[in-house]
XYZ file of C-alpha atoms in Angstrom:
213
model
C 81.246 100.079 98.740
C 83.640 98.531 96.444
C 87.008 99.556 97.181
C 88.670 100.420 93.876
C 92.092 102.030 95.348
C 94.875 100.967 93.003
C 97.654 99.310 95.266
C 100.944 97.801 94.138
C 101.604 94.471 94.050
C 103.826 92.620 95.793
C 105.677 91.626 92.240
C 106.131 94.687 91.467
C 107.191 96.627 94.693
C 109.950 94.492 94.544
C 110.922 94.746 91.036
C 111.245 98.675 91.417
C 112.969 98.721 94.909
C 115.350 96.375 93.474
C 116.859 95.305 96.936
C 116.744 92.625 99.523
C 116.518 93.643 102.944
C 116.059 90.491 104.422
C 112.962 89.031 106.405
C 110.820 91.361 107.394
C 109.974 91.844 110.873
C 106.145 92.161 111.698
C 105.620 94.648 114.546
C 102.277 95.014 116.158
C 101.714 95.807 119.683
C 100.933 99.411 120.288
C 101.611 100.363 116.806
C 99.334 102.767 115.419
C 98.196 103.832 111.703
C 97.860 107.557 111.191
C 97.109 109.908 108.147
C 96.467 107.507 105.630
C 93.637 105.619 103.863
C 92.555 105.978 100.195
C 91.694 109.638 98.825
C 88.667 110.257 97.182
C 90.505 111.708 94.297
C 92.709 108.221 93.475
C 92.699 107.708 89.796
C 92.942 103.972 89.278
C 94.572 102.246 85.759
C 98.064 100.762 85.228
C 98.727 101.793 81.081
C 101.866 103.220 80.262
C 101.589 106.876 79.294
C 104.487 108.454 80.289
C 107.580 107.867 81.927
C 108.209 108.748 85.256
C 111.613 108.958 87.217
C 112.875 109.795 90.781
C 115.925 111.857 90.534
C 116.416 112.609 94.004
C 117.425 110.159 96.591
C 117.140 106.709 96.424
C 118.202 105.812 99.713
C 117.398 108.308 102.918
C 118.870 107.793 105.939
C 118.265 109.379 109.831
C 120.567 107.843 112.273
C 120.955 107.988 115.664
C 118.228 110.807 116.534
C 117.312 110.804 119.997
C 115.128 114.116 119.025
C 112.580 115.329 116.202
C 113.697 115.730 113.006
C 113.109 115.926 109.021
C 115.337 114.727 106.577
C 117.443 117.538 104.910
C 117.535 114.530 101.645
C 114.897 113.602 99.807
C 113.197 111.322 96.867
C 110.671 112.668 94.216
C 108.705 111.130 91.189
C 108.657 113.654 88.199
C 108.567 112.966 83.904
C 112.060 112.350 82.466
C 114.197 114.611 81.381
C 111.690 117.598 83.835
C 113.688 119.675 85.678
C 111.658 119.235 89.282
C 111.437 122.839 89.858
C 109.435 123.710 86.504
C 106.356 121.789 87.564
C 103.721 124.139 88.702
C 100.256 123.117 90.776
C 101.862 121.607 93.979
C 99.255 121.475 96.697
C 99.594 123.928 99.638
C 100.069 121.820 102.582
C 102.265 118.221 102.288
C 100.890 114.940 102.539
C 101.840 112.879 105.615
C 101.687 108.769 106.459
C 103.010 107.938 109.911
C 103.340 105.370 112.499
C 103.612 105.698 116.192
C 105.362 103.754 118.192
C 104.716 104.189 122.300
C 105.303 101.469 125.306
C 105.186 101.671 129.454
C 106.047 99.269 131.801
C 106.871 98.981 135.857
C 109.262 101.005 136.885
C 110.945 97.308 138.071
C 111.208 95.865 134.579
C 114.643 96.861 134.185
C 114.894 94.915 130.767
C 112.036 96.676 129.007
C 112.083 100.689 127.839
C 109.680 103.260 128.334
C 109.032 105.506 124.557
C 106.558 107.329 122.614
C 107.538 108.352 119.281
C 106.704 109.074 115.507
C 108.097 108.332 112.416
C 106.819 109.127 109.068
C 106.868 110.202 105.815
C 106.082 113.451 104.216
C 105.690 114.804 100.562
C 104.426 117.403 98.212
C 102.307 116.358 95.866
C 99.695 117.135 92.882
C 102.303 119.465 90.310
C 101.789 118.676 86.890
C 103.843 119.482 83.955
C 102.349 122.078 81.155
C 98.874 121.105 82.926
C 99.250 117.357 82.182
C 99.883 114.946 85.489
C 100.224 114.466 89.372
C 103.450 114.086 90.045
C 105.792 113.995 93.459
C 108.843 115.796 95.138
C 110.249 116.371 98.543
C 109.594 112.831 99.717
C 111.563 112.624 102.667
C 111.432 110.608 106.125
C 110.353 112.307 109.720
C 111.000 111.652 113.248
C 108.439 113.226 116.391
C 110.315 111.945 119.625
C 108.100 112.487 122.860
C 109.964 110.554 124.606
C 113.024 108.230 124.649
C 114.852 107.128 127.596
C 118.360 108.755 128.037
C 121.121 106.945 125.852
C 118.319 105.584 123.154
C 118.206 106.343 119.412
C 116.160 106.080 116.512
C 117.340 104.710 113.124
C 114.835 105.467 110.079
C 115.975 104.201 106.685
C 113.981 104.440 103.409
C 114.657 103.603 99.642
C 112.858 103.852 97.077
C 113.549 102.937 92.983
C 115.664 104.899 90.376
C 111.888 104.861 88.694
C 108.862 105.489 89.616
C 105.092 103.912 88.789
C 102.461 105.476 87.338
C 99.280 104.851 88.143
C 97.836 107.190 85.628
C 95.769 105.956 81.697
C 95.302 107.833 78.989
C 92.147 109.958 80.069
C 93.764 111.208 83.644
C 97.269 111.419 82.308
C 100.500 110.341 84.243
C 100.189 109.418 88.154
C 103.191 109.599 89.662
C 103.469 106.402 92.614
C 106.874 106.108 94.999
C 106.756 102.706 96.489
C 108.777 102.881 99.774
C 110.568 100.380 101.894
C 110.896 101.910 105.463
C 112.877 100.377 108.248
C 112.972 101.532 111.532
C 115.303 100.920 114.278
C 115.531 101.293 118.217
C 118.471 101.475 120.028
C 118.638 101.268 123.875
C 121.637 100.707 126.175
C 119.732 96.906 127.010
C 121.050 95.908 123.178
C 119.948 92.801 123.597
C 116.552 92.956 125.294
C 115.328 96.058 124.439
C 116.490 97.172 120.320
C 114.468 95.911 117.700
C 114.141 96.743 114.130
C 110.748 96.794 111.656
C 110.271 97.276 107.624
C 107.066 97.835 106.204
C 105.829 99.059 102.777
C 104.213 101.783 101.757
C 103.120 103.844 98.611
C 102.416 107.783 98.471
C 100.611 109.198 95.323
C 100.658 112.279 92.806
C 97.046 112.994 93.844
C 97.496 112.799 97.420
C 96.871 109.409 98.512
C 99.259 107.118 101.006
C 99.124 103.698 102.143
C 100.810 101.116 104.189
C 100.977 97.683 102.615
């Protein structure tokens, strides 16, 4: 089967972020995809039909959380000049994209750190504005500690652009599409053995949809 998923590009993830964050870090042992792949309901095309903003948050930050937790800030992707709150159609349960992070070792290896936790993304999606769209709001980062060694942290940071994509044409109507840049950071008391920070990308969609890139 021919996988017709729109995904951003590289070019143009980075012309909406519109920041550097450096070299990114790839992070692979024992790190785990969950909750995402490409919905059924996707609606492909790139043409300019409408425009479509984020006037929430453009950079969300959880520091230091040694425990679950949602972020009380958030991001969305709604048409210009649309108060948020008038769309109507939102779907009844959020979509999620997540990672999980988890590690053992001997009880000897004093420079290595036993952990097991989650960090995400979550966001209502699929409101569209008098009938017309699939738009986004309440896009905000998560946190599911199982366990973290005493005097450990976790530092989630995401931003996202001013303005949003649209992945939308003329016969579905707009698509709202938040590209994300999420770093995460852990900090243990071994600084300088144990901490590490990773950035991926990622996309959530109007219609439902979220992927890692």
């Amino acid at each position: 089967m021919t996988d017709t998923t729109p995904q951003v590009s590289q070019s143009d993830f980075e012309q909406a972020i519109q920041a550097d964050e450096g070299s990114f870090a790839v992070y692979n042992a024992s790190d785990q995809l969950a909750g995402t792949g490409p919905g059924e309901e996707t609606i492909g095309g790139d043409s300019a039909v409408d425009t479509i903003v984020n006037v929430g948050k453009t950079v969300i930050d959880l520091l230091h959380n040694s425990a679950s937790i949602n972020a009380t800030e958030y991001a969305n992707a709604v048409p210009a000049g649309v108060d948020p709150m008038t769309l109507t159609g939102w779907a009844s349960e959020p979509g999620n994209i997540s990672r999980h992070y988890k590690a053992s070792s001997e009880w000897w290896r004093v420079w290595q750190a036993d952990y097991d936790f989650q960090v995400g993304v979550s966001y209502y999606y699929g409101a569209s504005h008098n009938g017309v769209g699939r738009y986004l709001d309440y896009v905000a980062p998560w946190i599911s500690v199982s366990y973290l060694p005493p005097d450990f942290s976790v530092d989630v940071r995401v931003i996202v652009p001013n303005h949003a994509m649209n992945r939308g044409d003329a016969n579905s109507g707009p698509i709202a599409a938040l590209p994300i840049q999420l770093s995460v950071t852990l900090n243990g008391f071994f600084s300088h053995l144990v901490s590490w920070s990773q950035h991926y990308n990622a996309e959530v969609v109007g219609t439902g949809g979220g992927y890692w890139h």
